[in-house]
Coordinates of C-alpha atoms in Angstrom, one line a residue:
Chain A
M471 CA 15.4 145.2 110.8
K472 CA 15.1 145.4 107.0
H473 CA 15.3 141.5 107.0
A474 CA 12.2 141.4 109.1
E475 CA 10.5 144.1 106.9
F476 CA 11.4 142.2 103.6
A477 CA 10.4 139.1 105.4
L478 CA 6.8 140.6 106.0
R479 CA 6.3 142.0 102.7
C480 CA 7.0 138.9 101.0
K481 CA 4.5 137.2 103.4
I482 CA 1.7 139.9 102.3
A483 CA 2.5 139.3 98.6
A484 CA 2.1 135.7 99.2
A485 CA -1.2 136.0 100.6
I486 CA -2.2 138.4 98.0
V487 CA -1.2 136.0 95.6
M488 CA -2.9 132.9 97.4
T489 CA -5.8 134.2 97.7
T490 CA -6.1 135.7 93.9
V491 CA -5.4 132.0 92.8
L492 CA -7.6 130.3 95.0
T493 CA -10.5 133.0 93.7
L494 CA -9.7 132.4 89.8
V495 CA -9.1 128.8 90.2
A496 CA -12.4 128.0 92.0
A497 CA -14.4 130.7 89.9
P498 CA -16.3 129.7 87.4
A499 CA -16.7 131.9 84.4
W500 CA -17.8 135.8 84.9
A501 CA -21.0 135.9 86.4
H502 CA -23.8 134.4 84.3
G503 CA -27.6 133.2 85.0
G504 CA -28.7 134.8 87.8
Q505 CA -32.0 136.4 88.4
S506 CA -33.6 136.2 85.0
P507 CA -36.7 134.0 85.6
K508 CA -38.7 132.3 83.1
E509 CA -42.1 131.7 84.8
G510 CA -45.2 133.8 83.6
Y511 CA -46.5 134.7 87.0
V512 CA -43.1 136.1 87.9
M513 CA -43.4 138.1 84.6
V514 CA -46.6 139.7 85.8
Q515 CA -45.4 140.4 89.3
Q516 CA -42.3 142.4 87.5
A517 CA -44.9 144.5 85.4
I518 CA -46.6 145.2 88.9
S519 CA -43.6 146.2 90.4
F520 CA -43.0 148.8 87.5
L521 CA -46.3 150.2 88.2
A522 CA -45.8 150.5 91.9
N523 CA -42.4 152.4 91.5
E524 CA -42.5 153.7 88.8
P525 CA -46.3 155.1 88.3
D526 CA -45.5 157.5 85.1
A527 CA -45.4 156.8 81.2
K528 CA -42.0 155.2 81.6
G529 CA -43.2 152.5 84.3
T530 CA -46.5 151.7 82.0
S531 CA -44.3 151.3 79.6
E532 CA -41.9 148.5 80.9
A533 CA -45.0 146.9 82.6
L534 CA -46.2 146.6 79.1
V535 CA -43.0 145.0 77.7
R536 CA -43.3 142.9 80.7
V537 CA -46.6 141.4 80.3
D538 CA -45.9 140.6 76.9
D539 CA -43.4 138.4 77.7
A540 CA -45.8 136.7 80.4
L541 CA -48.3 136.4 77.4
N542 CA -45.6 134.8 75.2
A543 CA -43.9 132.9 78.3
E544 CA -43.6 129.2 77.6
D545 CA -44.3 128.7 81.6
Q546 CA -47.5 129.8 82.4
D547 CA -48.8 127.8 84.9
G548 CA -51.4 129.5 87.0
V549 CA -51.7 132.5 85.0
D550 CA -55.5 133.2 84.0
I551 CA -54.6 134.8 80.3
P552 CA -58.1 136.5 79.8
V553 CA -57.4 138.3 82.9
L554 CA -54.2 139.2 81.7
E555 CA -55.0 140.6 78.5
Q556 CA -57.9 142.6 80.3
A557 CA -54.7 144.2 82.1
K558 CA -53.2 144.8 79.0
A559 CA -55.8 146.6 77.5
A560 CA -56.2 148.8 80.7
L561 CA -52.4 149.3 80.4
N562 CA -52.5 150.4 76.8
A563 CA -55.8 152.8 77.8
G564 CA -53.4 154.4 80.4
N565 CA -55.5 153.3 83.1
A566 CA -52.7 151.9 85.1
D567 CA -54.5 152.2 88.8
G568 CA -56.9 149.7 87.1
A569 CA -54.4 147.4 85.7
R570 CA -52.9 146.6 88.7
P571 CA -55.4 144.8 90.4
L572 CA -56.0 142.9 87.3
L573 CA -52.6 141.7 86.9
Q574 CA -52.3 140.5 90.7
S575 CA -55.9 139.0 89.8
S576 CA -54.5 137.0 86.9
I577 CA -51.8 134.8 88.9
K578 CA -54.0 134.3 91.8
A579 CA -53.6 130.6 90.9
A580 CA -50.0 130.8 90.6
V581 CA -49.4 132.4 93.5
A582 CA -51.5 130.2 96.0
S583 CA -49.8 126.7 94.8
L584 CA -46.2 128.4 95.7
K585 CA -44.1 126.6 98.0
P586 CA -42.1 128.2 100.8
A587 CA -39.6 129.8 99.7
T588 CA -35.7 128.5 100.1
G589 CA -32.9 129.8 99.0
D590 CA -32.8 132.8 97.7
E591 CA -36.5 133.0 96.2
T592 CA -38.7 136.3 96.7
G593 CA -41.5 134.4 98.4
T594 CA -43.4 137.5 97.1
T595 CA -47.4 136.6 96.4
I596 CA -49.1 139.9 96.7
V597 CA -46.9 142.7 94.8
V598 CA -47.3 145.4 97.5
P599 CA -46.1 149.2 96.6
P600 CA -43.8 151.2 98.8
L601 CA -44.9 152.2 102.3
R602 CA -45.8 156.1 101.8
R603 CA -46.2 158.3 104.9
N604 CA -49.2 161.1 104.5
G605 CA -46.4 163.9 105.4
S606 CA -48.2 165.1 108.3
L607 CA -46.7 164.5 111.8
S608 CA -49.4 162.6 114.5
G609 CA -49.2 163.8 118.0
S610 CA -47.0 161.4 119.2
D611 CA -44.7 162.0 116.3
W612 CA -44.6 165.8 117.6
V613 CA -43.8 164.5 121.3
L614 CA -41.3 162.5 120.1
L615 CA -39.3 165.1 118.5
I616 CA -39.2 168.0 120.9
L617 CA -38.3 165.2 123.2
S618 CA -35.2 164.7 120.5
L619 CA -34.8 168.4 120.0
F620 CA -34.6 168.9 123.8
V621 CA -31.9 166.0 124.3
A622 CA -30.0 166.9 121.1
V623 CA -29.7 170.9 122.5
G624 CA -28.8 169.4 126.1
G625 CA -26.1 167.2 124.9
A626 CA -24.4 170.0 123.2
V627 CA -24.7 172.3 125.7
F628 CA -23.4 169.6 128.3
S629 CA -20.2 168.8 125.3
Y630 CA -19.8 172.6 125.0
R631 CA -19.4 172.9 128.9
L632 CA -16.8 170.1 129.0
R633 CA -14.5 171.6 126.1
P634 CA -11.2 171.6 126.4
P635 CA -9.6 174.6 128.6
E636 CA -7.2 175.7 125.8
N637 CA -7.0 175.7 121.8
L638 CA -4.2 173.9 120.2
G639 CA -2.0 176.5 120.0
A640 CA -2.2 177.6 123.6
L641 CA -1.5 174.0 124.6
G642 CA 1.6 174.0 122.6
N643 CA 2.5 177.2 124.0
D644 CA 2.2 175.7 127.5
I645 CA 4.5 172.5 126.5
R646 CA 6.8 174.6 125.1
A647 CA 7.0 176.7 128.4
V648 CA 7.3 173.5 130.4
R649 CA 10.3 171.8 128.4
A650 CA 11.8 175.4 128.6
L651 CA 11.9 175.1 132.6
I652 CA 13.1 171.2 132.2
P653 CA 15.4 171.1 129.5
N654 CA 16.5 167.5 130.6
Q655 CA 12.8 166.2 130.6
S656 CA 13.0 162.8 130.2
S657 CA 11.6 161.7 126.8
T658 CA 10.1 158.3 127.9
P659 CA 6.3 159.1 128.1
S660 CA 4.2 159.3 131.3
R661 CA 2.5 156.5 132.8
G662 CA 1.8 157.7 136.3
G663 CA 0.7 160.5 138.5
D664 CA 3.3 163.1 138.3
D665 CA 1.8 164.7 135.7
N666 CA -0.6 168.1 136.2
V667 CA -4.1 166.9 136.5
H668 CA -6.9 169.7 135.9
Chain B
M983 CA 3.4 157.6 144.4
S984 CA 0.0 156.1 142.9
T985 CA -0.3 155.6 139.2
E986 CA -3.5 156.3 139.4
V987 CA -5.1 159.6 140.0
N988 CA -8.3 160.0 142.3
V989 CA -11.0 161.9 140.9
D990 CA -14.7 162.1 142.1
P991 CA -15.9 160.3 143.8
P992 CA -13.4 161.6 146.8
S993 CA -12.1 159.5 149.3
D994 CA -14.1 158.1 152.1
A995 CA -13.4 159.9 155.0
A996 CA -14.8 163.5 154.9
P997 CA -12.4 166.4 155.3
D998 CA -13.7 167.4 159.0
G999 CA -13.0 163.2 160.1
A1000 CA -16.9 162.8 160.0
Q1001 CA -18.3 159.4 159.1
P1002 CA -18.6 159.5 155.1
G1003 CA -22.6 159.8 153.8
W1004 CA -24.1 156.4 152.8
A1005 CA -23.6 157.2 149.3
R1006 CA -20.0 157.3 149.5
R1007 CA -20.1 154.2 151.6
A1008 CA -22.3 152.5 148.4
W1009 CA -19.5 153.9 146.1
A1010 CA -16.6 152.8 147.8
V1011 CA -18.5 149.2 148.1
V1012 CA -18.9 149.1 144.4
D1013 CA -15.8 150.7 143.6
D1014 CA -13.7 148.3 145.5
R1015 CA -14.8 145.4 143.7
M1016 CA -15.5 146.7 140.3
G1017 CA -12.6 148.8 140.1
V1018 CA -14.1 151.7 138.4
S1019 CA -11.6 154.5 139.7
A1020 CA -9.5 152.9 137.8
L1021 CA -10.3 154.3 134.7
A1022 CA -9.5 157.6 135.9
Y1023 CA -5.8 156.9 134.4
P1024 CA -4.1 159.8 132.9
V1025 CA -4.4 161.0 129.2
P1026 CA -3.2 163.5 127.5
E1027 CA -5.3 166.8 127.4
H1028 CA -5.4 166.9 123.3
A1029 CA -7.5 163.5 123.7
N1030 CA -10.2 165.8 124.7
R1031 CA -11.0 167.4 121.4
F1032 CA -13.7 166.4 119.0
A1033 CA -11.3 164.8 116.6
W1034 CA -9.7 162.3 119.1
T1035 CA -13.3 161.4 120.6
L1036 CA -14.5 160.4 116.6
G1037 CA -14.2 157.0 117.7
G1038 CA -16.4 156.8 120.7
I1039 CA -18.8 158.3 119.0
T1040 CA -19.0 155.5 116.6
A1041 CA -18.8 153.1 119.3
V1042 CA -21.8 154.8 121.1
S1043 CA -23.7 154.8 117.4
F1044 CA -22.9 151.0 117.8
M1045 CA -24.8 151.0 121.2
V1046 CA -27.6 152.4 120.0
L1047 CA -27.8 150.3 117.2
V1048 CA -27.5 147.0 119.3
A1049 CA -30.4 148.6 121.8
S1050 CA -32.8 149.5 118.8
G1051 CA -31.8 146.4 116.9
I1052 CA -32.7 144.5 120.1
I1053 CA -36.4 146.2 120.1
L1054 CA -36.9 145.6 116.4
A1055 CA -35.8 141.7 116.5
Q1056 CA -38.9 141.4 118.8
F1057 CA -41.5 142.2 115.7
Y1058 CA -39.4 141.0 112.6
E1059 CA -40.4 137.9 110.9
P1060 CA -37.1 136.5 109.1
A1061 CA -38.8 134.6 106.2
P1062 CA -39.2 135.7 102.9
E1063 CA -43.2 135.6 102.9
L1064 CA -43.5 137.6 106.2
A1065 CA -40.6 139.7 106.3
N1066 CA -41.7 142.9 104.8
S1067 CA -45.3 142.8 105.7
S1068 CA -43.5 142.4 109.4
L1069 CA -41.2 145.5 108.8
R1070 CA -45.0 147.2 107.8
R1071 CA -46.7 146.2 110.7
I1072 CA -43.6 147.5 112.7
E1073 CA -44.2 151.3 111.3
T1074 CA -47.9 151.1 111.5
N1075 CA -49.3 148.7 114.3
V1076 CA -46.7 148.9 116.8
W1077 CA -46.1 151.5 119.2
G1078 CA -43.2 153.8 118.4
G1079 CA -42.0 151.3 116.1
S1080 CA -41.6 153.8 113.2
F1081 CA -39.3 156.0 115.9
I1082 CA -36.9 152.9 116.8
R1083 CA -36.8 151.7 113.0
G1084 CA -35.7 155.2 112.3
I1085 CA -33.1 155.7 115.1
H1086 CA -31.9 152.2 113.9
F1087 CA -31.5 153.3 110.5
W1088 CA -30.0 156.7 111.4
A1089 CA -27.7 155.4 113.8
A1090 CA -26.1 152.9 111.2
Q1091 CA -25.6 156.1 108.8
A1092 CA -23.7 158.0 112.0
M1093 CA -21.8 154.6 112.7
Y1094 CA -20.8 154.4 109.0
V1095 CA -19.9 158.5 109.0
G1096 CA -18.2 158.3 112.6
A1097 CA -16.3 155.5 111.5
L1098 CA -15.0 157.0 108.1
L1099 CA -14.3 160.5 110.0
H1100 CA -12.3 158.8 112.6
L1101 CA -10.2 156.6 110.1
I1102 CA -9.7 159.9 108.3
R1103 CA -8.4 161.6 111.4
V1104 CA -6.2 158.8 112.5
F1105 CA -4.6 158.9 108.8
L1106 CA -4.1 162.5 108.6
T1107 CA -2.4 162.5 112.3
G1108 CA -0.4 159.3 111.5
S1109 CA -1.8 157.8 114.2
Y1110 CA -1.3 154.5 112.3
K1111 CA 1.9 154.5 112.4
K1112 CA 4.3 152.6 114.8
P1113 CA 3.5 150.7 117.0
R1114 CA -0.1 151.4 116.2
E1115 CA -0.5 148.9 112.8
G1116 CA -2.1 146.2 114.7
N1117 CA -4.6 148.3 116.1
W1118 CA -5.2 150.2 112.6
L1119 CA -6.0 146.6 111.1
V1120 CA -8.2 146.1 113.7
G1121 CA -10.1 149.4 112.8
V1122 CA -9.9 148.7 109.2
T1123 CA -11.6 144.6 110.2
M1124 CA -13.9 146.5 111.9
F1125 CA -15.1 149.2 109.1
G1126 CA -15.4 146.0 106.4
L1127 CA -18.1 144.3 109.2
L1128 CA -20.0 147.4 109.3
T1129 CA -20.3 147.7 105.5
L1130 CA -21.2 143.9 105.8
A1131 CA -23.6 144.8 108.0
I1132 CA -25.5 147.4 106.5
F1133 CA -25.3 145.6 103.3
T1134 CA -27.7 142.7 105.3
G1135 CA -29.9 145.2 106.8
T1136 CA -30.6 146.8 104.0
V1137 CA -31.3 143.0 102.5
L1138 CA -33.8 142.2 105.7
K1139 CA -36.0 144.7 104.4
W1140 CA -37.1 142.1 102.0
D1141 CA -38.2 145.2 99.5
Q1142 CA -37.0 145.6 96.1
E1143 CA -33.8 147.5 97.1
G1144 CA -32.6 145.1 99.5
F1145 CA -33.8 142.1 97.2
E1146 CA -31.4 143.5 94.4
A1147 CA -28.7 144.0 96.7
L1148 CA -28.9 139.8 97.6
G1149 CA -28.9 139.6 93.9
H1150 CA -25.9 141.2 93.5
N1151 CA -24.4 139.4 96.6
V1152 CA -25.5 136.2 94.9
E1153 CA -23.9 136.5 91.7
L1154 CA -20.5 137.9 93.3
A1155 CA -20.5 135.1 95.4
Q1156 CA -20.7 133.0 92.4
L1157 CA -17.7 135.1 91.2
L1158 CA -15.6 134.4 93.8
G1159 CA -15.8 130.7 93.5
G1160 CA -14.8 128.6 96.7
L1161 CA -14.6 132.0 98.8
G1162 CA -17.8 132.9 98.1
F1163 CA -19.7 129.9 99.9
W1164 CA -21.5 131.6 102.3
F1165 CA -23.1 134.0 100.1
S1166 CA -24.3 130.9 98.3
P1167 CA -28.3 130.7 98.3
T1168 CA -26.9 127.0 97.6
F1169 CA -25.0 126.7 100.8
S1170 CA -27.9 125.5 103.0
V1171 CA -30.4 125.1 100.3
Q1172 CA -33.2 123.8 102.6
L1173 CA -33.1 127.5 104.3
P1174 CA -34.2 130.7 102.8
I1175 CA -31.1 132.8 102.3
I1176 CA -32.6 135.9 104.5
L1177 CA -32.8 133.5 107.6
R1178 CA -29.0 133.2 107.3
L1179 CA -28.3 137.0 107.0
Y1180 CA -30.6 137.3 109.6
N1181 CA -28.0 135.1 112.0
A1182 CA -25.2 137.2 110.3
H1183 CA -26.7 140.9 111.0
V1184 CA -27.9 140.0 114.7
V1185 CA -25.4 137.7 115.9
I1186 CA -22.1 137.1 113.9
I1187 CA -21.3 140.5 112.7
P1188 CA -22.1 143.0 116.3
G1189 CA -20.5 139.6 117.9
I1190 CA -17.0 140.1 115.7
I1191 CA -17.2 143.6 116.0
L1192 CA -18.0 143.7 119.7
V1193 CA -14.7 141.3 120.2
L1194 CA -12.6 143.9 117.8
V1195 CA -14.2 146.8 119.7
L1196 CA -12.7 145.5 123.0
L1197 CA -9.3 144.5 121.3
H1198 CA -9.5 148.0 120.0
F1199 CA -9.8 149.8 123.0
L1200 CA -7.1 147.3 125.0
L1201 CA -4.7 148.4 122.0
V1202 CA -5.3 152.2 122.8
K1203 CA -4.6 151.5 126.5
R1204 CA -1.8 149.7 125.6
H1205 CA -0.2 152.3 123.3
H1206 CA -1.8 155.3 124.8
M1207 CA -3.2 158.1 123.0
S1208 CA -1.3 159.1 120.1
P1209 CA 0.4 162.3 119.8
H1210 CA -1.2 165.7 117.9
P1211 CA 1.4 166.1 115.3
R1212 CA 0.7 170.0 115.6
L1213 CA 1.9 170.0 119.3
P1214 CA 5.8 169.6 120.0
V1215 CA 6.7 165.7 120.8
G1216 CA 9.6 164.4 122.3
E1217 CA 12.3 162.5 121.3
L1218 CA 10.0 159.8 121.3
S1219 CA 7.7 160.6 118.9
E1220 CA 5.1 157.7 118.9
Q1221 CA 4.0 159.3 122.3
A1222 CA 2.8 162.9 123.7
P1223 CA 5.3 164.6 125.5
V1224 CA 5.5 164.3 129.1
A1225 CA 5.3 167.8 129.3
E1226 CA 1.9 168.1 127.8
P1227 CA -1.1 168.4 130.5
T1228 CA -3.1 164.9 131.2
Q1229 CA -6.7 164.6 132.3
P1230 CA -8.3 161.8 133.8
F1231 CA -9.8 159.1 131.0
T1232 CA -12.9 159.8 133.1
R1233 CA -13.5 163.2 131.8
H1234 CA -12.7 162.1 128.4
L1235 CA -15.7 159.9 129.0
R1236 CA -17.7 162.3 130.3
R1237 CA -17.3 164.3 127.4
L1238 CA -17.8 161.4 125.0
A1239 CA -20.8 160.8 126.9
A1240 CA -22.2 164.4 126.2
F1241 CA -21.4 163.5 122.4
G1242 CA -23.4 160.6 122.8
I1243 CA -26.3 162.7 124.3
T1244 CA -26.2 165.0 121.7
L1245 CA -26.4 162.3 119.0
V1246 CA -29.2 160.1 120.4
G1247 CA -31.3 163.6 120.2
I1248 CA -30.3 164.5 116.5
L1249 CA -30.7 160.6 115.5
G1250 CA -34.4 161.2 117.0
V1251 CA -35.1 164.3 115.5
L1252 CA -33.9 162.4 112.0
S1253 CA -36.1 159.5 112.8
V1254 CA -39.2 161.6 113.1
L1255 CA -38.7 164.0 110.3
F1256 CA -37.0 161.5 107.7
P1257 CA -38.4 158.1 108.6
A1258 CA -36.7 155.0 107.1
A1259 CA -38.0 153.5 104.1
I1260 CA -39.6 150.3 103.0
G1261 CA -39.9 149.5 99.4
S1262 CA -42.2 147.4 97.3
S1263 CA -42.5 143.3 97.8
P1264 CA -39.4 141.8 96.2
V1265 CA -39.5 140.8 92.7
A1266 CA -36.7 138.8 90.6
G1267 CA -35.6 139.6 87.6
I1268 CA -35.7 143.4 87.4
E1269 CA -33.2 146.6 88.7
I1270 CA -35.3 149.5 89.4
S1271 CA -33.4 150.9 92.6
R1272 CA -30.7 152.3 93.9
P1273 CA -28.3 150.7 96.9
P1274 CA -27.8 152.8 99.9
W1275 CA -25.4 156.0 99.4
M1276 CA -22.1 154.1 100.8
F1277 CA -22.6 151.6 97.9
W1278 CA -22.8 154.1 95.2
W1279 CA -19.4 154.3 94.4
P1280 CA -18.6 150.4 93.6
F1281 CA -21.7 150.5 91.5
T1282 CA -20.7 153.2 89.2
L1283 CA -17.9 151.0 88.3
E1284 CA -20.3 148.2 88.0
N1285 CA -22.1 150.4 85.1
W1286 CA -19.2 150.9 83.7
F1287 CA -17.0 147.6 83.7
G1288 CA -19.6 145.0 85.2
L1289 CA -20.3 143.1 88.1
P1290 CA -17.0 142.0 89.0
A1291 CA -16.0 145.6 89.2
I1292 CA -17.7 146.0 92.4
A1293 CA -15.4 143.0 94.0
W1294 CA -12.1 144.6 92.5
G1295 CA -13.0 148.0 93.8
E1296 CA -14.2 147.3 97.4
G1297 CA -11.2 144.6 97.3
T1298 CA -8.9 147.2 96.1
F1299 CA -10.0 150.0 98.5
F1300 CA -9.5 147.6 101.7
L1301 CA -6.3 146.2 100.2
I1302 CA -5.1 150.0 100.2
L1303 CA -6.2 150.8 103.6
A1304 CA -4.5 147.6 105.0
I1305 CA -1.3 147.9 103.8
L1306 CA -0.8 151.7 104.4
P1307 CA 1.0 151.1 107.7
F1308 CA 3.5 148.8 106.0
V1309 CA 4.2 150.9 102.8
D1310 CA 4.0 154.4 104.6
R1311 CA 7.4 154.3 106.2
N1312 CA 7.9 158.1 106.6
P1313 CA 8.3 158.6 110.2
E1314 CA 6.3 162.0 110.3
R1315 CA 3.2 162.5 111.4
W1316 CA 2.4 166.2 110.7
W1317 CA 0.5 166.3 107.3
R1318 CA 2.5 168.7 105.8
K1319 CA 5.8 166.5 105.8
R1320 CA 3.9 163.6 104.0
P1321 CA 3.3 165.0 100.8
V1322 CA 3.0 161.4 99.0
A1323 CA 0.7 160.1 101.4
M1324 CA -1.7 162.8 101.4
A1325 CA -1.4 163.0 97.5
I1326 CA -2.5 159.3 97.4
A1327 CA -5.2 160.1 99.7
L1328 CA -6.8 163.1 98.2
L1329 CA -6.7 161.0 94.8
V1330 CA -8.5 157.7 96.7
L1331 CA -10.6 160.4 98.1
L1332 CA -11.7 162.5 94.7
A1333 CA -12.2 159.2 92.9
L1334 CA -14.5 157.8 95.6
I1335 CA -16.6 160.8 95.6
T1336 CA -16.6 161.3 92.1
L1337 CA -17.9 157.5 91.4
T1338 CA -20.8 158.5 94.2
I1339 CA -21.9 161.8 92.5
L1340 CA -21.8 159.9 88.9
M1341 CA -24.0 157.4 90.3
I1342 CA -26.8 159.9 91.4
V1343 CA -27.1 161.0 87.6
T1344 CA -27.0 157.4 86.4
P1345 CA -30.2 155.7 85.9
A1346 CA -30.4 152.2 87.7
K1347 CA -29.7 149.6 84.7
N1348 CA -29.8 145.9 84.4
H1349 CA -26.4 143.9 85.5
L1350 CA -28.0 140.8 87.1
G1351 CA -28.1 137.9 84.9
A1352 CA -26.2 140.1 82.1

């Protein structure tokens, strides 16, 4: 048994070592590159995303950084610079709501010329903000809520009624009592119908 | 004597010798062919306690996920340009769409929590010990697949959060070199990666989980329910004592059904009151979102040590789980007699909880492309 255990542990260790070597040998340097696009229109999309997700001063500040990046980008294909400048002016004036449609409009030509996305391209043309609910429940929401509550309560009642007849302490006492009555009881686990069935 | 216990429905012949009713005759026809009453084999009474039904509750969550996922798949479009908008259509234009999507989202949370609690219970009661080591490994594998399913499901939203999750995945794939080839967008360059992740989410991962669930159940049947460490065991401590009363397995299934009904009701309530979110359209090159809560602890590691820490952290976690039965040779099952195992488990749990909490107070920052 000791030899078998030792052999098993050696196999596990070998598998770990092999996996580590395969990973390290095959891997290039630590993660580099990734999602740092150079296209101006993507930088404008980043600005829109900040305004959509963080509609506060921080989001506006981040958006302005991205707009400046877009204005200085080497690749400005499809970006309407005058409209982008108008958007920047709106942001500087604190008008984020007015800036967003201008930003989207400034990259209309760029996104219209996009091919279908492949690999890990986003395929995003229009940056849509997070879906927000109006907070109140509709009529059908109330029906579903009440039905669900009914089901949950019914299930809970059903679960309670099917609970075990005794707690662990009482069960333990029962077992000890049976074993005291039959001291030579086999330790082999029962597989058959000679057990008590409640 | 028969080794199976006959329970409801009773035998064909009525007590007074009269012909059984049509319902009993119909049941007998079905049972003769499908062997349903074979499910009424005896199991120890402690198997009907809540802690011993957590695995079954996890399985119920999986069934809810499959059913709700099939419905969602009728309306979801797995293309980068259309995925996010198709979800918005499900939420706003499909009757009951928001409810079904909420059920799917909350069932995923329930399955993860159920699996975690089941894993903790199995650990605390030493139920992974001989002869159940193999079944423990099957369970750990399913837990890993569940994590992957939640990851792919998050990406399929194709919103900013999902896209950032994908970005981490792509860079981790580069890190893993040969081992990460499937997660690389260049593996099948003419396809958008969302389509391959969709295939994984709806076919590959659930398919493998289904096979492993069946294996898991068969191994439980093979090895029987593990003994409860608080109950006196016989000389053979791997099994419940002969003296412990038993109940038919169908009783266990009935209690599980009751818990399952309760769970479905709770999922419905959560779905209405806390509907699943859809974020903004994805944009490359920024990180402004947080991942789902079960990924917070590796992302705190990422904040401290960089992207590779996610792979090291998750890898170490699953490695600890996998080698547990082979390293813990203490034959005791009662937790008070396993101080080393309990101490290590407590340390791991505290570390995970601390790292998770730290994520709440840490703002999202750029790691990708660094």
